[in-house]
CSV table of N, CA, C and O in Angstrom, one decimal:
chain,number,residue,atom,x,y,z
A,1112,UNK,N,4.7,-8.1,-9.6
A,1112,UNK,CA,4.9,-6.7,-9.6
A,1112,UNK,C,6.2,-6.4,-10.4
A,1112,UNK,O,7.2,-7.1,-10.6
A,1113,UNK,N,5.8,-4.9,-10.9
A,1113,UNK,CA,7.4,-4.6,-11.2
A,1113,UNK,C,8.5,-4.7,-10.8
A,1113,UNK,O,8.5,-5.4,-9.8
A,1114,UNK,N,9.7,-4.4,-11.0
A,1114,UNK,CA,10.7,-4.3,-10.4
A,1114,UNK,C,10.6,-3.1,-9.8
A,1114,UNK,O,9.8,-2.2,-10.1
A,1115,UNK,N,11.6,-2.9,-8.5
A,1115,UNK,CA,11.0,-1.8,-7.9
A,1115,UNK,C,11.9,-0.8,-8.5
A,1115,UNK,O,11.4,0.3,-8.5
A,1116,UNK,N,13.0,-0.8,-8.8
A,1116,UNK,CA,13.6,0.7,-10.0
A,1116,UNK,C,13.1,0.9,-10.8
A,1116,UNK,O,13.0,2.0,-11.2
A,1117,UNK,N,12.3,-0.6,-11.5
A,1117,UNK,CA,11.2,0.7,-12.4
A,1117,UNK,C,10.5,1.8,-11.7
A,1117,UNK,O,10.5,3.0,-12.0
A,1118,UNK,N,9.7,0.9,-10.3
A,1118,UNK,CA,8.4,1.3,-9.9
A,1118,UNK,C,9.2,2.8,-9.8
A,1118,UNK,O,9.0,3.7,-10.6
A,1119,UNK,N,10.1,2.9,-8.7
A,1119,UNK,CA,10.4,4.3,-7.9
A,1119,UNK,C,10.7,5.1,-9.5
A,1119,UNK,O,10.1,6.1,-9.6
A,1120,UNK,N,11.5,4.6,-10.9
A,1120,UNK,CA,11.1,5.9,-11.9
A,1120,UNK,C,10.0,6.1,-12.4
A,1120,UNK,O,10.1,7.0,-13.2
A,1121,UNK,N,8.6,5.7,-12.3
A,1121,UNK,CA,7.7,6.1,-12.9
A,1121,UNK,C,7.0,7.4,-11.6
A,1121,UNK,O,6.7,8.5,-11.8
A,1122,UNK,N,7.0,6.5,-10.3
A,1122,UNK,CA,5.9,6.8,-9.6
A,1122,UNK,C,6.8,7.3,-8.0
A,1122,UNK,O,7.6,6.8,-7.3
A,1123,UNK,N,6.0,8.6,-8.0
A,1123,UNK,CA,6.4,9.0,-6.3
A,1123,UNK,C,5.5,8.7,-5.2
A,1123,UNK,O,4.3,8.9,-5.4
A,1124,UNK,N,5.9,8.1,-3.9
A,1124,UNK,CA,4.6,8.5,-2.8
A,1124,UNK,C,4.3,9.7,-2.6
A,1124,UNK,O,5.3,10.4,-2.6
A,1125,UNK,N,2.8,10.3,-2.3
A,1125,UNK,CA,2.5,11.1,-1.7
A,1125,UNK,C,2.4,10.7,-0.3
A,1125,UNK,O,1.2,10.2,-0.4
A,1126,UNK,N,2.7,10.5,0.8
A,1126,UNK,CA,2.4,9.9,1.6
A,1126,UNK,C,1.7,10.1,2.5
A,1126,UNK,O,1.3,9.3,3.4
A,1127,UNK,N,1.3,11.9,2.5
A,1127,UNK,CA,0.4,12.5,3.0
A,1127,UNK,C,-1.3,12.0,2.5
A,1127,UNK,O,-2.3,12.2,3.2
A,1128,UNK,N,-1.4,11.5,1.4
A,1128,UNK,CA,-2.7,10.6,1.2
A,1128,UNK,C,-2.4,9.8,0.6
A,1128,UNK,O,-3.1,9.9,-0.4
A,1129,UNK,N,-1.4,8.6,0.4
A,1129,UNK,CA,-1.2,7.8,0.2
A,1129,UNK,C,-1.5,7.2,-0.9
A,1129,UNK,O,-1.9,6.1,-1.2
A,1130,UNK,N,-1.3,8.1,-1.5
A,1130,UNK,CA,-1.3,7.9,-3.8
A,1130,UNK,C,-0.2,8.0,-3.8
A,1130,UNK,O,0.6,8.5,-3.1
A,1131,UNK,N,-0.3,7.1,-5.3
A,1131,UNK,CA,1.1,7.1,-6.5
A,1131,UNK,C,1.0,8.3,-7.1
A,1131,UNK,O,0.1,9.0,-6.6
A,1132,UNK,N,1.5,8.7,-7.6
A,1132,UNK,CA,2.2,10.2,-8.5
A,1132,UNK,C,2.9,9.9,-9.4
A,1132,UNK,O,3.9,9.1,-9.2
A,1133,UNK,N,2.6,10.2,-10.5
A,1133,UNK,CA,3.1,10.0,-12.0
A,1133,UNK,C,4.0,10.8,-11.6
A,1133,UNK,O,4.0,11.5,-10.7
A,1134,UNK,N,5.2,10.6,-12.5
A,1134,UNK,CA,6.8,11.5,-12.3
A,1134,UNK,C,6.6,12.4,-13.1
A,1134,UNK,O,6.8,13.6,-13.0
A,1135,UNK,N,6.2,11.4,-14.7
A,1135,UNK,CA,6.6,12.5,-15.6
A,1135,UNK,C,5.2,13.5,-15.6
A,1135,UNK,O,5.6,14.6,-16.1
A,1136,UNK,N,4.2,13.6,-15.3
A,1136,UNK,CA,3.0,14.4,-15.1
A,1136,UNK,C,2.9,15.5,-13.2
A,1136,UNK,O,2.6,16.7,-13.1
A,1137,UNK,N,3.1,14.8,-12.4
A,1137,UNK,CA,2.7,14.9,-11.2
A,1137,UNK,C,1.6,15.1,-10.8
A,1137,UNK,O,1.3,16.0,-9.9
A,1138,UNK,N,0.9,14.4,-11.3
A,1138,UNK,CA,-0.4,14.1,-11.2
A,1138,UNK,C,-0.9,12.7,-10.5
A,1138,UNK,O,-0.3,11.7,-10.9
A,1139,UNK,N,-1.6,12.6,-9.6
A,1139,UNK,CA,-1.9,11.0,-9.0
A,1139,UNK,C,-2.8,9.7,-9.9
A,1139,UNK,O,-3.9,9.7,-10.3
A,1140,UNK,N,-2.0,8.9,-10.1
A,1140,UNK,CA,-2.7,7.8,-11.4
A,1140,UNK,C,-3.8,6.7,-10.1
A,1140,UNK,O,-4.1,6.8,-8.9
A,1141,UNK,N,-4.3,5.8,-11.3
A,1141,UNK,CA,-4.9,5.0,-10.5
A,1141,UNK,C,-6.9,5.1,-10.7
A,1141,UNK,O,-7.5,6.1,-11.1
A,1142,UNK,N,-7.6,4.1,-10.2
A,1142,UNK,CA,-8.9,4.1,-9.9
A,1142,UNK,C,-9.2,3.2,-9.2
A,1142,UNK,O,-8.5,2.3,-8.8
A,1143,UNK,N,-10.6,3.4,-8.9
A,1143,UNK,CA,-10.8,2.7,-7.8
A,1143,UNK,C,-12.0,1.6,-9.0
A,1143,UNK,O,-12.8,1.8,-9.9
A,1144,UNK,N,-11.7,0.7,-8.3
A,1144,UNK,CA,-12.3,-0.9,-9.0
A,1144,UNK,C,-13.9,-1.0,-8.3
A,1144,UNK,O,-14.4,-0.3,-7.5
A,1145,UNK,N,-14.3,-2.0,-8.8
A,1145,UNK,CA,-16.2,-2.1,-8.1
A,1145,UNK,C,-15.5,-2.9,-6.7
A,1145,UNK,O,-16.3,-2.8,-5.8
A,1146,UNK,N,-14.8,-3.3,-6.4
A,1146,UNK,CA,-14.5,-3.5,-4.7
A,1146,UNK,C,-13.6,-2.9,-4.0
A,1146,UNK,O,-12.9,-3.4,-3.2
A,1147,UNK,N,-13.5,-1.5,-4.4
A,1147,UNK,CA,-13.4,-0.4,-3.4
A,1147,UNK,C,-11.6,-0.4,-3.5
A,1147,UNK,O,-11.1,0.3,-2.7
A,1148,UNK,N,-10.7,-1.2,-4.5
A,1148,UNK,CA,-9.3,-0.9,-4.1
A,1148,UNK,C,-8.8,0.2,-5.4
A,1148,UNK,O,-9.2,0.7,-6.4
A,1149,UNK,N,-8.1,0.3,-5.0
A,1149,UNK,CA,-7.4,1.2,-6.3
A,1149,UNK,C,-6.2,0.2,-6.9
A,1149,UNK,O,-5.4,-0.5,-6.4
A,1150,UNK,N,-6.6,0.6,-8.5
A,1150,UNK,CA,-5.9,0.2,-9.2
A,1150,UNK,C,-4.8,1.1,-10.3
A,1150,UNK,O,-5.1,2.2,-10.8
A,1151,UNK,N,-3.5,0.5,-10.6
A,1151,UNK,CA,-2.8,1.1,-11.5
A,1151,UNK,C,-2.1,0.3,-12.7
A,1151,UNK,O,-1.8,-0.9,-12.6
A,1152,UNK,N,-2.0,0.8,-13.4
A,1152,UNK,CA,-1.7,0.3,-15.4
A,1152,UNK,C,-0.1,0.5,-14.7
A,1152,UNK,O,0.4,1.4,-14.0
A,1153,UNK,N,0.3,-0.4,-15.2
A,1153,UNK,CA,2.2,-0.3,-15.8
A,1153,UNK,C,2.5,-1.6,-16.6
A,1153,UNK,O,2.3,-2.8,-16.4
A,1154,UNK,N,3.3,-0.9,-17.8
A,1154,UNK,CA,2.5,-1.6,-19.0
A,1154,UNK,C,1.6,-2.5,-19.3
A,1154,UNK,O,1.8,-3.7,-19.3
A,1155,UNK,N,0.7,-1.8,-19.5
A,1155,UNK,CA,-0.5,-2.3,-19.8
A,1155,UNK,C,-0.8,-3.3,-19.2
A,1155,UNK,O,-1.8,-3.7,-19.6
A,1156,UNK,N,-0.3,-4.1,-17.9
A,1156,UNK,CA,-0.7,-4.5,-16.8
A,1156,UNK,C,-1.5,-4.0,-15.6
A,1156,UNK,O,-0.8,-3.3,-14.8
A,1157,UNK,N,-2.5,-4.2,-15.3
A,1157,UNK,CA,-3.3,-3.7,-14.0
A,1157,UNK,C,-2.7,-4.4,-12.4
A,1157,UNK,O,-2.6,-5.6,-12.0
A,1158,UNK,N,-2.3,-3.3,-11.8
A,1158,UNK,CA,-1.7,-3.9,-10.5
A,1158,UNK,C,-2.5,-3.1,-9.5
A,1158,UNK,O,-2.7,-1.9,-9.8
A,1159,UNK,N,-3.1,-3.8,-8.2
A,1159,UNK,CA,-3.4,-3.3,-6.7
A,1159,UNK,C,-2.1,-1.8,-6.6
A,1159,UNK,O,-0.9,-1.9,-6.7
A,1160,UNK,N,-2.8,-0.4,-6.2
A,1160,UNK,CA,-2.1,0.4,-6.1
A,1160,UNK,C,-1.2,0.0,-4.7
A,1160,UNK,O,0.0,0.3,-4.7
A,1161,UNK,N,-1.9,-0.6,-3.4
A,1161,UNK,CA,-1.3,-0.7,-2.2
A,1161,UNK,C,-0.1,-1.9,-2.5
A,1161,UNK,O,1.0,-1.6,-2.1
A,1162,UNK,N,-0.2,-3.0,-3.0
A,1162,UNK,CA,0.7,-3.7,-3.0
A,1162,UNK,C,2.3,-2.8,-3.7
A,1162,UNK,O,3.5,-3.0,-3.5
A,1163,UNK,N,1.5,-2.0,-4.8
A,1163,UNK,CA,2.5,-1.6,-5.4
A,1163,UNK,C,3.5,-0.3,-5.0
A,1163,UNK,O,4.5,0.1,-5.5
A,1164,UNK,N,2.6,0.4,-3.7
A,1164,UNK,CA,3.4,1.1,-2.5
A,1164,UNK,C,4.1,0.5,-1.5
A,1164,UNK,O,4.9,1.1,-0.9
A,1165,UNK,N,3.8,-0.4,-1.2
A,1165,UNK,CA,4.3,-1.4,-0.1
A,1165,UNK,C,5.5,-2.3,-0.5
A,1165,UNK,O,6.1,-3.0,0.3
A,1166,UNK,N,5.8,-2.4,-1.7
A,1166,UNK,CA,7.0,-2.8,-2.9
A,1166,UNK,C,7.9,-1.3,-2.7
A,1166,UNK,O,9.0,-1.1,-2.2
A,1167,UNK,N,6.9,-0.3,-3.5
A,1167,UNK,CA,8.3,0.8,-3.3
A,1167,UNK,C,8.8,1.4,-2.0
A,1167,UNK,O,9.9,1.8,-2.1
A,1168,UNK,N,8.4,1.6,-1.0
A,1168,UNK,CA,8.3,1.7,0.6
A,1168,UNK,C,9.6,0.7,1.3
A,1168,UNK,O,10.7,1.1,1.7
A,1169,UNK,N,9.0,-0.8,1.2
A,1169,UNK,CA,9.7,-1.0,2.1
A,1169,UNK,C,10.5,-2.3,1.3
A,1169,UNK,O,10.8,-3.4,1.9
A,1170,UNK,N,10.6,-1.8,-0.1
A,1170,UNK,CA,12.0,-2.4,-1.0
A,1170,UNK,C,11.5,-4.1,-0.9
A,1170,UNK,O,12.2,-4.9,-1.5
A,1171,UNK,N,10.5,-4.7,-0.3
A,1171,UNK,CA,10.2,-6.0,-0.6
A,1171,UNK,C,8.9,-6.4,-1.5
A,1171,UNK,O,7.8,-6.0,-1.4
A,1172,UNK,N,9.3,-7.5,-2.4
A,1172,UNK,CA,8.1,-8.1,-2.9
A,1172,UNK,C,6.9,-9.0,-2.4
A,1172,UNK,O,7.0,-10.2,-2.4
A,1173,UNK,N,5.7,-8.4,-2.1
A,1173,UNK,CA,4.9,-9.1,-1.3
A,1173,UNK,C,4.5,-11.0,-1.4
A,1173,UNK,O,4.3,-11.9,-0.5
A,1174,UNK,N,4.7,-10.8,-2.8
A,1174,UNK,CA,4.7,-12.7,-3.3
A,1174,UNK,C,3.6,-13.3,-3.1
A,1174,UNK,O,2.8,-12.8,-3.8
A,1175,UNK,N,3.1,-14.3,-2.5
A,1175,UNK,CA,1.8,-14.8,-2.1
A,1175,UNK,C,1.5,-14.1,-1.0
A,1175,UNK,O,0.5,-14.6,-0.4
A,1176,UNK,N,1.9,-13.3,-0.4
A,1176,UNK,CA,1.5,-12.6,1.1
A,1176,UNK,C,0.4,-11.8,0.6
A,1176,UNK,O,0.1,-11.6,-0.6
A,1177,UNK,N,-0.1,-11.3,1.4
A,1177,UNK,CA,-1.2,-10.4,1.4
A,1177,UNK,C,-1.1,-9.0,1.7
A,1177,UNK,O,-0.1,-8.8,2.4
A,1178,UNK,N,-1.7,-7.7,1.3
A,1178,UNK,CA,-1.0,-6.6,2.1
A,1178,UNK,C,-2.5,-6.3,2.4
A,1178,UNK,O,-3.4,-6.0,1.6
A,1179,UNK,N,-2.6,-6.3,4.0
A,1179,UNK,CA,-3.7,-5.6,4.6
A,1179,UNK,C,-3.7,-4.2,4.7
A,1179,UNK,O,-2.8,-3.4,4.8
A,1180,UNK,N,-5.3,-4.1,4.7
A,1180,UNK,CA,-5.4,-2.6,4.9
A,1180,UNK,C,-5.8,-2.6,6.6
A,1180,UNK,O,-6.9,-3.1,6.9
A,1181,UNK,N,-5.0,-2.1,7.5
A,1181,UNK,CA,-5.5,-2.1,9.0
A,1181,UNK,C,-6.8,-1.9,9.6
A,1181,UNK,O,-7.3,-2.4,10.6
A,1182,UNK,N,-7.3,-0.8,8.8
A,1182,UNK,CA,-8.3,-0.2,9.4
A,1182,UNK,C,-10.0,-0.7,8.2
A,1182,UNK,O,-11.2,-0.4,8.2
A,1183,UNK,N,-9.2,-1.5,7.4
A,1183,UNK,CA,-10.4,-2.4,6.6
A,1183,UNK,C,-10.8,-1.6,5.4
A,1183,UNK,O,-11.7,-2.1,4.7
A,1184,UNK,N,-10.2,-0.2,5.3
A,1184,UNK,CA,-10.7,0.9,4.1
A,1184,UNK,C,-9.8,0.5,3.1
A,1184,UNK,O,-8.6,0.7,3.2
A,1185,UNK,N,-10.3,-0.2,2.0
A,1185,UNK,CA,-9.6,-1.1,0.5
A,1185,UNK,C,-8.5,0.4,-0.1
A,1185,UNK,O,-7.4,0.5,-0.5
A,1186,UNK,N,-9.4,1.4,-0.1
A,1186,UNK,CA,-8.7,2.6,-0.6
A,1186,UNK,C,-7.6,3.3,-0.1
A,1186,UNK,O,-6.9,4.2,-0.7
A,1187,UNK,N,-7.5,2.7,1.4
A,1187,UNK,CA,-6.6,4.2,2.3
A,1187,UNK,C,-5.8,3.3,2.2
A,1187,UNK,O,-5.9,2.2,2.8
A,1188,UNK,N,-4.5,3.6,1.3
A,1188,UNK,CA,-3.0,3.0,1.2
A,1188,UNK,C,-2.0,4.0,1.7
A,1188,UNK,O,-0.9,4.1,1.1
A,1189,UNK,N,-2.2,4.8,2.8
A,1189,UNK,CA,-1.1,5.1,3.6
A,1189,UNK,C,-0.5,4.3,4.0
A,1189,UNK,O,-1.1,3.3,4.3
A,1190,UNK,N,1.1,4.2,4.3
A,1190,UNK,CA,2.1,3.9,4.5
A,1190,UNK,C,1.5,2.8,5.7
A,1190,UNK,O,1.7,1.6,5.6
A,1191,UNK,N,0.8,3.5,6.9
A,1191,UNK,CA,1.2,3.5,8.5
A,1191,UNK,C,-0.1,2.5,8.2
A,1191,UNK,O,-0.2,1.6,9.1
A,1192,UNK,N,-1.2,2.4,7.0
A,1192,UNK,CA,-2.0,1.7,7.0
A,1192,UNK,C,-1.9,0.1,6.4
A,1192,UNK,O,-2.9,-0.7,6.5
A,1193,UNK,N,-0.8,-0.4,5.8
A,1193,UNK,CA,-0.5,-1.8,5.4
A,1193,UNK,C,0.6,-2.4,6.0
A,1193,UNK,O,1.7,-2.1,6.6
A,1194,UNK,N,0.0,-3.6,5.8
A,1194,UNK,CA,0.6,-4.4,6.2
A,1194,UNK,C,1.0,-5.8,5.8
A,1194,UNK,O,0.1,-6.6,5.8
A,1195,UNK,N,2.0,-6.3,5.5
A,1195,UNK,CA,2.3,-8.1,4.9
A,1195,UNK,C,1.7,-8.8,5.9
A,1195,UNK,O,2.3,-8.9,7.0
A,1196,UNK,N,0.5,-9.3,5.6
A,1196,UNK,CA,0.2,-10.3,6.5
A,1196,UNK,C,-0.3,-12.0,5.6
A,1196,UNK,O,-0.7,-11.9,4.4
A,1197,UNK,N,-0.2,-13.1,6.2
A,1197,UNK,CA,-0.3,-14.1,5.2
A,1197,UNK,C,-2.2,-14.6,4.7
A,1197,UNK,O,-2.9,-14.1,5.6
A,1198,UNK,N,-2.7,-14.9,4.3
A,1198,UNK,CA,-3.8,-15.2,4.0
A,1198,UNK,C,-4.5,-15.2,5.4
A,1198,UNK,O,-5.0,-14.2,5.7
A,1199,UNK,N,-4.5,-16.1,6.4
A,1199,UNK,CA,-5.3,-16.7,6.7
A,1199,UNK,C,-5.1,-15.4,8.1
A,1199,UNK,O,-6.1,-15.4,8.8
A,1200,UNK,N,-4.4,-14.6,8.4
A,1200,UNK,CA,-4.6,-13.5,9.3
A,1200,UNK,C,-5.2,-12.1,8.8
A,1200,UNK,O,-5.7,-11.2,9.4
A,1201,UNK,N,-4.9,-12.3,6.7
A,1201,UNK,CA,-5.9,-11.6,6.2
A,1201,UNK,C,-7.8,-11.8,6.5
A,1201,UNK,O,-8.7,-11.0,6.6
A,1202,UNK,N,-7.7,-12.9,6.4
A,1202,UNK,CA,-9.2,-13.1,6.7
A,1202,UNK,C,-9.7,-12.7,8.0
A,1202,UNK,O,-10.9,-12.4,8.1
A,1203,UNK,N,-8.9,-12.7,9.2
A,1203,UNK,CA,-9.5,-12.0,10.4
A,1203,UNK,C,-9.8,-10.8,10.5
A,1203,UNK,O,-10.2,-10.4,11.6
A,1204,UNK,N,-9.6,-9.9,9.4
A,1204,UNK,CA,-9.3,-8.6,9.5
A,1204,UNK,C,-10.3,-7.7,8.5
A,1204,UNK,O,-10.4,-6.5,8.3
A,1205,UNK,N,-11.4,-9.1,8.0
A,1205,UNK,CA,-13.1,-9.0,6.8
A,1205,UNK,C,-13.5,-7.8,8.2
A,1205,UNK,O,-13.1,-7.5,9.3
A,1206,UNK,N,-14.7,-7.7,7.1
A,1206,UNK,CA,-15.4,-6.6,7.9
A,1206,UNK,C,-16.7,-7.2,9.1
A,1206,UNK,O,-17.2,-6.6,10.0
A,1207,UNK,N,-16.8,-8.6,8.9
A,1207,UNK,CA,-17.5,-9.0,9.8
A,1207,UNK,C,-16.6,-9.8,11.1
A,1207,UNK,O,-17.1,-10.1,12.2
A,1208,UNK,N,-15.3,-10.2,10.8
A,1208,UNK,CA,-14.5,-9.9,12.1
A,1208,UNK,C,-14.6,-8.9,12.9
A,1208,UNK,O,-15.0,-9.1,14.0
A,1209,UNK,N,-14.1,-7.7,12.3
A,1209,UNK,CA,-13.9,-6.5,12.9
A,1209,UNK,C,-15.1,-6.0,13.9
A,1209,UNK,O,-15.0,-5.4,14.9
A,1210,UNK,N,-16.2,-6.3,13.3
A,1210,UNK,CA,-17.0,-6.0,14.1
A,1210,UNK,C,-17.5,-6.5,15.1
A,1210,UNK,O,-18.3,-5.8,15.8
A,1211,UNK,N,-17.1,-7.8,15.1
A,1211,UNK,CA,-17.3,-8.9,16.4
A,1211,UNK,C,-15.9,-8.8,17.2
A,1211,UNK,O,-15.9,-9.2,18.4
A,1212,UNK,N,-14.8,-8.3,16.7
A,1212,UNK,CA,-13.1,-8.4,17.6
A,1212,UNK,C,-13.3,-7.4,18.0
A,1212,UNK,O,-13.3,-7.2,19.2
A,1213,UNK,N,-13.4,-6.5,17.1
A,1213,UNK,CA,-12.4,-5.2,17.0
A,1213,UNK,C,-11.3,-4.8,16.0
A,1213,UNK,O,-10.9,-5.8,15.3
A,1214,UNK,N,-11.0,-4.2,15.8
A,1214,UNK,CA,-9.6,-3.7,14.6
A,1214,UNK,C,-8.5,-4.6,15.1
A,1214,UNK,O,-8.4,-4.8,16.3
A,1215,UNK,N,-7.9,-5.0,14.4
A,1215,UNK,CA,-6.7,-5.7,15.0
A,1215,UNK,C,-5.5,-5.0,15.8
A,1215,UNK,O,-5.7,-3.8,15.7
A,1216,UNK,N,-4.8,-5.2,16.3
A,1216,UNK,CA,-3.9,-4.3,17.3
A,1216,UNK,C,-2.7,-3.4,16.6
A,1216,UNK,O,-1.7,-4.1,16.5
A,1217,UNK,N,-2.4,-2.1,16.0
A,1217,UNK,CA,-1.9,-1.4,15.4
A,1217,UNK,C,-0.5,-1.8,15.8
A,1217,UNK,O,-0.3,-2.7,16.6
A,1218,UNK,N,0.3,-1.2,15.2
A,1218,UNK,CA,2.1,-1.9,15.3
A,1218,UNK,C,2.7,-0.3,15.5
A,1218,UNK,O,2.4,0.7,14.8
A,1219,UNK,N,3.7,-0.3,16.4
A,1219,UNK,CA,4.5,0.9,16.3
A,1219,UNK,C,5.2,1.5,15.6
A,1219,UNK,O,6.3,1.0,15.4
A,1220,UNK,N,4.9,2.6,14.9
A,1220,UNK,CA,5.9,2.9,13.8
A,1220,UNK,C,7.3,3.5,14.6
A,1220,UNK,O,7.5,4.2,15.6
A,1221,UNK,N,8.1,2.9,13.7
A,1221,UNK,CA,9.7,3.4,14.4
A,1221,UNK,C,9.8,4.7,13.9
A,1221,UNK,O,9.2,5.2,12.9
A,1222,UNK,N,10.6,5.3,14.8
A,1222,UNK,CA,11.2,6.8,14.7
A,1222,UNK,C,11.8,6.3,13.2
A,1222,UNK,O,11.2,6.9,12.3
A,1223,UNK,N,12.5,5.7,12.7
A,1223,UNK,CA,13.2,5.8,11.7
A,1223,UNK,C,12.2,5.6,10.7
A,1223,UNK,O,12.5,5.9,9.6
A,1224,UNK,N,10.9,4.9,10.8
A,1224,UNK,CA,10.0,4.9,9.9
A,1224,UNK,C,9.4,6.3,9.6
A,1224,UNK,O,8.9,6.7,8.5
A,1225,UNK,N,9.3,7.0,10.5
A,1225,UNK,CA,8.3,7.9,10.9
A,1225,UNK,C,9.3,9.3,10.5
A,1225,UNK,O,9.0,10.5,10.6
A,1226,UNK,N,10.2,9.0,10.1
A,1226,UNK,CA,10.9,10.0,9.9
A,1226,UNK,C,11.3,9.9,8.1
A,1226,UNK,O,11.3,10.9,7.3
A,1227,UNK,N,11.8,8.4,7.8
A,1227,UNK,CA,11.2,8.7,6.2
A,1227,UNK,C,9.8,9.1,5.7
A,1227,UNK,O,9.7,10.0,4.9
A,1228,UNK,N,9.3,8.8,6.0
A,1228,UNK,CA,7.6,9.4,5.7
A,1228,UNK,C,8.0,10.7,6.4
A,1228,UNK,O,8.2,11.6,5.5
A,1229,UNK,N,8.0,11.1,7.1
A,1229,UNK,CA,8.3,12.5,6.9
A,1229,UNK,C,9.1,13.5,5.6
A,1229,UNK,O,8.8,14.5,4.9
A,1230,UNK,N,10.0,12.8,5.8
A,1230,UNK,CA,11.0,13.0,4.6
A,1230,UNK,C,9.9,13.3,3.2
A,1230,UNK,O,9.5,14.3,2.8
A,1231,UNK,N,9.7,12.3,3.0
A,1231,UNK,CA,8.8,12.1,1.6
A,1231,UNK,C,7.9,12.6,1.6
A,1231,UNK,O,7.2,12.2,0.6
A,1232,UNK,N,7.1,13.5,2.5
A,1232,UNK,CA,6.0,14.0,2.8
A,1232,UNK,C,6.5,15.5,2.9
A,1232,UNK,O,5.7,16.4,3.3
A,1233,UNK,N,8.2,15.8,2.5
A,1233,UNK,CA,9.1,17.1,2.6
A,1233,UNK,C,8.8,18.2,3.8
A,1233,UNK,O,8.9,19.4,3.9
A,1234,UNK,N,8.2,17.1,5.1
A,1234,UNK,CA,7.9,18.3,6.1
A,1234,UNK,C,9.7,18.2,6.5
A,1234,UNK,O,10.5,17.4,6.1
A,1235,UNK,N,10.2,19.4,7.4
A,1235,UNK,CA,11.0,19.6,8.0
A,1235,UNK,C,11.0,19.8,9.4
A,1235,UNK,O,10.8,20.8,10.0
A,1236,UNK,N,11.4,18.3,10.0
A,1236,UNK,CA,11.5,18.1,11.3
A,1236,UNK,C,13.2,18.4,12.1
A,1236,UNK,O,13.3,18.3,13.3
């Protein structure tokens, strides 16, 4: 991935639906690929749009880790919806797990999480 000072000058969260936002346009970049994820160009490099919110978010590089989508929707890259998990707890989380477990057990968001995402979502709490 980028570095993430580039990432944060090109691109804003919406985090109300969980798109990238061109800075200099403010328009939402990105498409969605034949297996359902969205993708984004920075230079001329193709990157996973979720990994590359989960880089500007929470300031770390995912690396060989994985970033799950909780609820198993490849597209919904809301904040409250990924997660760093390593390969092999990614695979419990396929769509034919889920339907023999269940969704995996959601994680608490902290007031202080819950309160930047508000921030960047410019409501006023």
């Amino acid at each position: 991935l980028p570095p993430r000072h580039q990432l944060l000058c090109l691109f804003d969260i919406d985090t109300s639906i969980g798109k990238l936002i061109k800075k200099s346009t403010g328009k939402p970049v990105g498409w969605l690929d034949d297996k359902g994820y969205v993708r984004v160009r920075v230079n001329k490099i193709t990157y996973y749009a979720h990994r590359i919110i989960y880089k500007m978010w929470h300031g770390v590089d995912p690396g060989n880790n994985h970033i799950d989508h909780r609820d198993g929707n490849k597209s919904n890259n809301l904040i409250t919806n990924l997660r760093m998990v390593r390969h092999s707890e990614n695979l419990r989380n396929q769509a034919p797990r889920r339907a023999e477990e269940g969704l995996p057990p959601g994680e608490v968001v902290s007031e202080e999480a819950m309160e930047k995402i508000l921030l960047m979502a410019g409501a006023d709490f």
